[in-house]
Coordinates of C-alpha atoms in Angstrom, one line a residue:
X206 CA 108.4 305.1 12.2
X207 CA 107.5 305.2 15.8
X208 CA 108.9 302.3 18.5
X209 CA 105.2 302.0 19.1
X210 CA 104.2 301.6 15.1
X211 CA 107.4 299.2 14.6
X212 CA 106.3 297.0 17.6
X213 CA 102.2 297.0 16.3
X214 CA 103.5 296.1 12.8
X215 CA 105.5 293.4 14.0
X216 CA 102.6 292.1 16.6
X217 CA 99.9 292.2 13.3
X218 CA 102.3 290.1 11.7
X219 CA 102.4 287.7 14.3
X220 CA 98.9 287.8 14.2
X221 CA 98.7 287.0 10.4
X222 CA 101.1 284.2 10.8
X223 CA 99.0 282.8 13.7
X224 CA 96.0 282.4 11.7
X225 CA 97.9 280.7 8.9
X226 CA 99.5 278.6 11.6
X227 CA 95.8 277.6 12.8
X228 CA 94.8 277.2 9.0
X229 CA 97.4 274.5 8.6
X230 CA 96.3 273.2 12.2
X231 CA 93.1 272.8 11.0
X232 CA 93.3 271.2 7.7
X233 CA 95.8 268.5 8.9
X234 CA 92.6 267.7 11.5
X235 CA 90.1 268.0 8.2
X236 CA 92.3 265.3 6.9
X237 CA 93.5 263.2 10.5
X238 CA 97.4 264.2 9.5
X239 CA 99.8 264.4 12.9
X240 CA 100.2 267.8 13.5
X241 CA 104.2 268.5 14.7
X242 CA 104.6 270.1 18.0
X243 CA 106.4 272.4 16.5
X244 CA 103.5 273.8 15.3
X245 CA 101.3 273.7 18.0
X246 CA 104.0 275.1 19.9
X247 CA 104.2 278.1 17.6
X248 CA 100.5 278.7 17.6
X249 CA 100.3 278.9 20.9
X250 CA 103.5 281.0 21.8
X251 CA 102.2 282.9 18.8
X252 CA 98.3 283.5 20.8
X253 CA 100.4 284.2 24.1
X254 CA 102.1 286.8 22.9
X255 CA 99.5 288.1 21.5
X256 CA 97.5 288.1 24.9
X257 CA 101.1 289.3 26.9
X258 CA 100.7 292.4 24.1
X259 CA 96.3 293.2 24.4
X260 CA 96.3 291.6 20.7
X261 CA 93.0 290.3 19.5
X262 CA 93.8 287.1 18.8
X263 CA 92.4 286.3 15.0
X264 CA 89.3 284.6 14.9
X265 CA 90.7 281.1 13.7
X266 CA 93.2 281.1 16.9

């Protein structure tokens, strides 16, 4: 595998993991739980990356 294929493999994963991050996000808003910094933090490293890189970010981010 290319550097390039290794680097878009790992970027669609943080893309997948974003949108799961967002789904969890989401629901604890559906259901007015606190949502930990830590994961807002994540989500939005996670969409900043993804810009730094020309990612589309997923349509839930």
């Amino acid at each position: 595998m290319t550097d390039a294929g290794a680097q878009s493999d790992k970027l669609g994963e943080v893309a997948r993991l974003a949108s799961l991050m967002a789904d969890r996000i989401l629901e604890a808003q559906i259901m007015e739980r606190p949502i930990p910094q830590e994961q807002l933090n994540a989500l939005v490293n996670a969409a900043w990356l993804l810009q730094d890189h020309d990612v589309p970010w997923p349509p839930l981010v």
